[in-house]
CSV table of N, CA, C and O in Angstrom, one decimal:
chain,number,residue,atom,x,y,z
L,1,MET,N,20.2,-3.3,-25.2
L,1,MET,CA,19.3,-3.0,-23.8
L,1,MET,C,19.1,-1.3,-23.0
L,1,MET,O,20.0,-1.1,-22.5
L,2,ARG,N,17.9,-1.0,-23.5
L,2,ARG,CA,17.5,0.0,-22.9
L,2,ARG,C,17.7,0.3,-21.1
L,2,ARG,O,17.4,-0.6,-20.4
L,3,LYS,N,18.2,1.2,-20.6
L,3,LYS,CA,18.5,1.5,-18.7
L,3,LYS,C,16.5,1.6,-18.7
L,3,LYS,O,16.4,2.6,-19.7
L,4,PRO,N,16.4,1.3,-17.9
L,4,PRO,CA,14.7,1.9,-17.2
L,4,PRO,C,14.9,2.9,-16.8
L,4,PRO,O,16.0,3.7,-16.2
L,5,THR,N,13.8,3.8,-17.0
L,5,THR,CA,13.6,5.0,-16.5
L,5,THR,C,13.4,5.2,-15.0
L,5,THR,O,13.0,4.1,-14.7
L,6,LYS,N,13.7,6.4,-14.2
L,6,LYS,CA,13.3,6.2,-12.9
L,6,LYS,C,11.5,6.2,-12.3
L,6,LYS,O,11.7,5.6,-11.3
L,7,SER,N,11.0,6.8,-13.5
L,7,SER,CA,9.4,6.3,-13.3
L,7,SER,C,9.3,5.0,-13.6
L,7,SER,O,8.5,4.5,-11.9
L,8,ILE,N,9.5,4.5,-14.3
L,8,ILE,CA,9.7,2.8,-14.2
L,8,ILE,C,9.9,1.9,-13.2
L,8,ILE,O,9.3,0.9,-12.5
L,9,LEU,N,11.0,2.7,-12.7
L,9,LEU,CA,11.9,1.6,-11.1
L,9,LEU,C,11.1,2.2,-10.4
L,9,LEU,O,11.0,1.1,-9.4
L,10,LYS,N,10.4,3.2,-10.1
L,10,LYS,CA,9.6,3.6,-8.7
L,10,LYS,C,8.2,2.5,-9.2
L,10,LYS,O,7.8,2.1,-7.6
L,11,ASN,N,7.7,2.7,-10.3
L,11,ASN,CA,6.7,1.8,-10.4
L,11,ASN,C,6.4,0.6,-9.7
L,11,ASN,O,5.8,-0.1,-8.8
L,12,LYS,N,7.5,-0.1,-10.3
L,12,LYS,CA,7.8,-1.9,-9.9
L,12,LYS,C,8.3,-1.8,-8.5
L,12,LYS,O,7.5,-2.5,-7.9
L,13,CYS,N,8.9,-1.0,-7.7
L,13,CYS,CA,9.1,-0.6,-6.2
L,13,CYS,C,7.8,-0.4,-5.6
L,13,CYS,O,7.7,-1.4,-4.7
L,14,ASP,N,7.0,-0.1,-5.8
L,14,ASP,CA,5.8,0.5,-5.6
L,14,ASP,C,4.6,-1.0,-5.5
L,14,ASP,O,4.5,-1.1,-4.5
L,15,LYS,N,4.8,-1.7,-6.8
L,15,LYS,CA,4.0,-2.6,-6.7
L,15,LYS,C,4.5,-3.8,-5.7
L,15,LYS,O,4.2,-4.5,-4.9
L,16,LEU,N,5.8,-4.1,-5.9
L,16,LEU,CA,6.8,-4.8,-5.0
L,16,LEU,C,6.5,-4.4,-3.4
L,16,LEU,O,5.9,-5.5,-3.0
L,17,TRP,N,6.4,-3.4,-3.0
L,17,TRP,CA,6.1,-2.9,-1.8
L,17,TRP,C,4.8,-3.5,-1.3
L,17,TRP,O,4.7,-3.6,-0.2
L,18,GLY,N,3.6,-3.2,-2.1
L,18,GLY,CA,2.1,-3.4,-1.9
L,18,GLY,C,2.2,-5.5,-2.0
L,18,GLY,O,1.2,-5.8,-1.1
L,19,GLN,N,3.0,-6.0,-2.5
L,19,GLN,CA,2.5,-7.3,-2.2
L,19,GLN,C,3.3,-8.1,-1.0
L,19,GLN,O,2.5,-8.6,-0.2
L,20,ILE,N,4.5,-7.3,-0.9
L,20,ILE,CA,4.6,-7.7,0.5
L,20,ILE,C,3.7,-7.2,1.4
L,20,ILE,O,4.4,-8.4,2.4
L,21,ILE,N,3.9,-6.1,1.7
L,21,ILE,CA,2.8,-6.0,2.5
L,21,ILE,C,1.5,-6.7,2.4
L,21,ILE,O,1.0,-6.7,3.9
L,22,ARG,N,0.7,-6.6,1.7
L,22,ARG,CA,-0.8,-7.7,1.6
L,22,ARG,C,0.1,-9.1,1.7
L,22,ARG,O,-1.4,-9.7,2.9
L,23,ALA,N,1.1,-10.2,1.6
L,23,ALA,CA,1.7,-11.1,1.9
L,23,ALA,C,1.8,-11.5,3.5
L,23,ALA,O,1.4,-12.2,4.5
L,24,ARG,N,1.9,-10.1,3.9
L,24,ARG,CA,2.8,-9.7,5.3
L,24,ARG,C,1.3,-10.3,6.3
L,24,ARG,O,1.3,-10.8,7.3
L,25,ASP,N,0.3,-9.4,6.0
L,25,ASP,CA,-0.4,-9.1,6.6
L,25,ASP,C,-1.9,-10.3,6.4
L,25,ASP,O,-2.8,-10.1,7.6
L,26,LYS,N,-2.0,-10.8,5.4
L,26,LYS,CA,-2.5,-11.5,4.6
L,26,LYS,C,-4.4,-11.3,5.2
L,26,LYS,O,-5.3,-11.9,4.2
L,27,ASP,N,-4.8,-10.2,5.6
L,27,ASP,CA,-6.1,-9.8,5.7
L,27,ASP,C,-6.3,-8.3,6.4
L,27,ASP,O,-5.0,-7.7,6.7
L,28,CYS,N,-7.6,-7.5,6.0
L,28,CYS,CA,-7.7,-6.6,6.5
L,28,CYS,C,-7.2,-5.9,7.7
L,28,CYS,O,-7.9,-6.6,8.6
L,29,GLN,N,-6.4,-5.4,7.8
L,29,GLN,CA,-6.1,-4.7,9.8
L,29,GLN,C,-7.0,-4.5,10.4
L,29,GLN,O,-7.1,-4.2,11.6
L,30,LEU,N,-8.5,-3.8,9.8
L,30,LEU,CA,-9.8,-3.5,10.5
L,30,LEU,C,-10.7,-4.0,10.4
L,30,LEU,O,-11.5,-3.4,10.6
L,31,LYS,N,-10.5,-5.3,9.9
L,31,LYS,CA,-11.2,-6.3,10.0
L,31,LYS,C,-12.0,-6.7,11.3
L,31,LYS,O,-11.3,-6.7,12.2
L,32,GLY,N,-13.3,-6.4,11.1
L,32,GLY,CA,-14.3,-6.7,12.6
L,32,GLY,C,-14.3,-5.5,13.2
L,32,GLY,O,-15.2,-5.4,14.4
L,33,LYS,N,-13.6,-4.3,12.7
L,33,LYS,CA,-13.8,-3.0,13.6
L,33,LYS,C,-14.6,-1.8,12.3
L,33,LYS,O,-14.3,-1.7,11.4
L,34,PHE,N,-15.6,-0.8,13.1
L,34,PHE,CA,-16.3,0.0,12.5
L,34,PHE,C,-17.3,-0.8,11.9
L,34,PHE,O,-18.3,-0.1,11.7
L,35,MET,N,-16.7,-1.4,10.6
L,35,MET,CA,-18.1,-2.0,9.8
L,35,MET,C,-17.2,-3.1,8.9
L,35,MET,O,-16.1,-3.5,8.9
L,36,ALA,N,-18.4,-3.8,8.1
L,36,ALA,CA,-17.7,-4.8,7.4
L,36,ALA,C,-16.8,-4.7,6.6
L,36,ALA,O,-16.7,-3.3,5.8
L,37,CYS,N,-16.0,-6.0,6.1
L,37,CYS,CA,-14.9,-5.8,5.4
L,37,CYS,C,-15.7,-6.4,3.7
L,37,CYS,O,-16.4,-6.7,4.0
L,38,GLY,N,-15.0,-5.7,2.7
L,38,GLY,CA,-15.3,-6.1,1.5
L,38,GLY,C,-14.1,-5.5,0.4
L,38,GLY,O,-13.4,-4.5,0.5
L,39,GLY,N,-13.9,-6.7,-0.7
L,39,GLY,CA,-13.2,-6.3,-1.6
L,39,GLY,C,-12.2,-6.3,-1.4
L,39,GLY,O,-11.5,-7.1,-0.8
L,40,VAL,N,-11.3,-6.3,-2.6
L,40,VAL,CA,-9.8,-6.7,-2.4
L,40,VAL,C,-8.8,-5.9,-1.7
L,40,VAL,O,-9.1,-4.9,-1.0
L,41,LEU,N,-7.7,-6.5,-1.3
L,41,LEU,CA,-7.2,-6.3,-0.2
L,41,LEU,C,-5.8,-5.5,-0.8
L,41,LEU,O,-5.6,-6.1,-1.8
L,42,THR,N,-5.7,-4.3,-0.2
L,42,THR,CA,-5.0,-3.4,-0.6
L,42,THR,C,-3.7,-2.9,0.5
L,42,THR,O,-3.8,-3.1,1.3
L,43,ALA,N,-2.5,-2.4,-0.2
L,43,ALA,CA,-2.0,-2.1,0.7
L,43,ALA,C,-1.4,-0.9,1.0
L,43,ALA,O,-2.1,0.6,-0.1
L,44,ASP,N,-2.0,0.0,1.8
L,44,ASP,CA,-1.7,1.3,2.1
L,44,ASP,C,-0.5,2.0,2.9
L,44,ASP,O,0.0,1.1,4.3
L,45,HIS,N,-0.2,3.3,3.1
L,45,HIS,CA,1.2,3.9,3.8
L,45,HIS,C,0.8,4.5,4.9
L,45,HIS,O,-0.5,5.5,4.7
L,46,VAL,N,1.0,4.5,6.2
L,46,VAL,CA,0.7,5.0,7.2
L,46,VAL,C,1.0,6.4,6.9
L,46,VAL,O,0.1,7.5,7.5
L,47,ILE,N,1.9,6.8,7.0
L,47,ILE,CA,2.4,8.1,6.2
L,47,ILE,C,2.3,8.4,4.5
L,47,ILE,O,3.4,7.5,4.3
L,48,GLY,N,2.1,9.1,4.2
L,48,GLY,CA,1.9,9.5,2.7
L,48,GLY,C,2.9,9.0,2.0
L,48,GLY,O,4.6,9.3,2.4
L,49,ARG,N,3.1,8.4,1.0
L,49,ARG,CA,4.2,7.8,0.4
L,49,ARG,C,5.0,9.0,-0.7
L,49,ARG,O,5.9,8.6,-0.9
L,50,ALA,N,4.8,10.4,0.2
L,50,ALA,CA,5.5,11.5,-0.7
L,50,ALA,C,6.5,11.5,0.3
L,50,ALA,O,7.6,12.1,-0.4
L,51,ASN,N,6.6,11.1,1.2
L,51,ASN,CA,7.5,11.0,2.2
L,51,ASN,C,8.7,10.0,1.8
L,51,ASN,O,8.3,9.0,2.0
L,52,MET,N,9.2,10.2,0.7
L,52,MET,CA,10.4,9.4,0.5
L,52,MET,C,10.9,8.5,1.0
L,52,MET,O,11.6,7.6,0.8
L,53,THR,N,11.3,8.7,2.8
L,53,THR,CA,12.3,8.4,3.6
L,53,THR,C,11.5,7.2,4.1
L,53,THR,O,12.3,6.4,4.1
L,54,LEU,N,10.4,7.2,4.1
L,54,LEU,CA,9.2,6.3,4.5
L,54,LEU,C,8.7,5.3,3.3
L,54,LEU,O,8.0,4.7,3.5
L,55,ARG,N,8.9,5.7,2.1
L,55,ARG,CA,8.0,5.3,1.1
L,55,ARG,C,8.2,3.5,1.1
L,55,ARG,O,6.9,2.8,0.7
L,56,TYR,N,9.5,3.0,1.5
L,56,TYR,CA,9.0,1.3,1.1
L,56,TYR,C,9.3,0.9,2.5
L,56,TYR,O,9.9,-0.7,2.2
L,57,ASP,N,9.3,1.9,3.4
L,57,ASP,CA,9.7,1.2,5.0
L,57,ASP,C,8.8,0.0,4.9
L,57,ASP,O,7.4,1.0,4.9
L,58,LEU,N,8.8,-0.8,5.4
L,58,LEU,CA,7.7,-1.7,5.7
L,58,LEU,C,6.8,-1.4,6.7
L,58,LEU,O,5.8,-2.7,7.1
L,59,SER,N,7.5,-1.1,7.8
L,59,SER,CA,6.7,-1.0,9.0
L,59,SER,C,5.7,0.4,8.6
L,59,SER,O,4.4,0.5,9.9
L,60,ASN,N,5.8,1.2,7.5
L,60,ASN,CA,5.0,2.0,7.5
L,60,ASN,C,3.8,1.4,6.9
L,60,ASN,O,3.0,2.4,5.8
L,61,GLY,N,3.7,0.3,6.4
L,61,GLY,CA,2.2,-0.3,5.5
L,61,GLY,C,1.1,-1.1,6.4
L,61,GLY,O,1.8,-1.5,7.5
L,62,ILE,N,0.1,-1.1,5.7
L,62,ILE,CA,-1.3,-1.8,6.6
L,62,ILE,C,-1.7,-2.3,5.4
L,62,ILE,O,-2.3,-1.4,4.3
L,63,ALA,N,-2.3,-3.8,5.3
L,63,ALA,CA,-3.2,-3.8,4.6
L,63,ALA,C,-4.4,-3.9,4.8
L,63,ALA,O,-4.8,-4.0,6.0
L,64,LEU,N,-5.1,-3.1,4.3
L,64,LEU,CA,-6.4,-2.7,4.0
L,64,LEU,C,-7.8,-3.2,3.3
L,64,LEU,O,-7.5,-3.3,1.9
L,65,CYS,N,-9.0,-3.8,3.1
L,65,CYS,CA,-9.6,-4.4,2.3
L,65,CYS,C,-10.2,-2.9,1.6
L,65,CYS,O,-10.1,-1.6,2.2
L,66,PHE,N,-10.5,-3.0,0.4
L,66,PHE,CA,-11.0,-1.7,-0.6
L,66,PHE,C,-11.9,-0.8,0.1
L,66,PHE,O,-11.6,0.6,0.2
L,67,VAL,N,-13.2,-1.5,1.0
L,67,VAL,CA,-13.6,-0.5,1.6
L,67,VAL,C,-13.4,0.7,2.8
L,67,VAL,O,-13.6,1.3,2.9
L,68,HIS,N,-12.7,-0.1,3.9
L,68,HIS,CA,-11.7,0.5,4.3
L,68,HIS,C,-11.0,1.5,3.8
L,68,HIS,O,-10.6,2.4,4.6
L,69,HIS,N,-10.2,1.5,3.0
L,69,HIS,CA,-9.2,2.1,2.3
L,69,HIS,C,-10.1,3.3,1.9
L,69,HIS,O,-9.5,4.1,2.4
L,70,ILE,N,-10.8,3.1,1.4
L,70,ILE,CA,-12.1,4.2,0.8
L,70,ILE,C,-12.6,4.8,2.0
L,70,ILE,O,-12.4,6.5,1.9
L,71,ARG,N,-13.0,4.1,3.0
L,71,ARG,CA,-13.7,5.0,4.3
L,71,ARG,C,-12.8,5.9,4.8
L,71,ARG,O,-13.0,7.2,5.2
L,72,PHE,N,-11.5,4.8,5.4
L,72,PHE,CA,-10.5,5.7,6.1
L,72,PHE,C,-9.4,6.8,5.4
L,72,PHE,O,-9.1,7.8,6.1
L,73,LYS,N,-9.2,6.6,4.3
L,73,LYS,CA,-8.2,7.4,3.6
L,73,LYS,C,-8.8,8.3,2.8
L,73,LYS,O,-7.8,9.5,2.4
L,74,GLY,N,-9.8,7.6,2.3
L,74,GLY,CA,-10.7,8.9,1.5
L,74,GLY,C,-10.3,9.1,-0.1
L,74,GLY,O,-10.3,9.8,-0.7
L,75,SER,N,-9.7,7.8,-0.3
L,75,SER,CA,-9.3,7.9,-1.8
L,75,SER,C,-9.0,6.5,-2.4
L,75,SER,O,-9.0,5.3,-1.5
L,76,ASN,N,-9.0,6.4,-3.2
L,76,ASN,CA,-9.3,4.9,-4.0
L,76,ASN,C,-7.6,4.2,-4.8
L,76,ASN,O,-7.1,5.4,-5.0
L,77,PRO,N,-7.8,3.3,-3.8
L,77,PRO,CA,-6.2,2.8,-3.4
L,77,PRO,C,-5.8,2.6,-5.3
L,77,PRO,O,-5.6,1.5,-6.1
């Protein structure tokens, strides 16, 4: 059996981190503020994931609906 690459492990950790954030928050944390919610629930890093020290820190995550993620982060989740 081949050892998984660093890239594969990083992707799996990112996916798991997102699942935990969405399960913890259960709903868009900006729901009812600024504008209507819509779309799929996504996990967002408060401080960008390029910061490896905080990349998998659960306190650095927030669940946002797709609409709020696009509007306030300016990026497609």
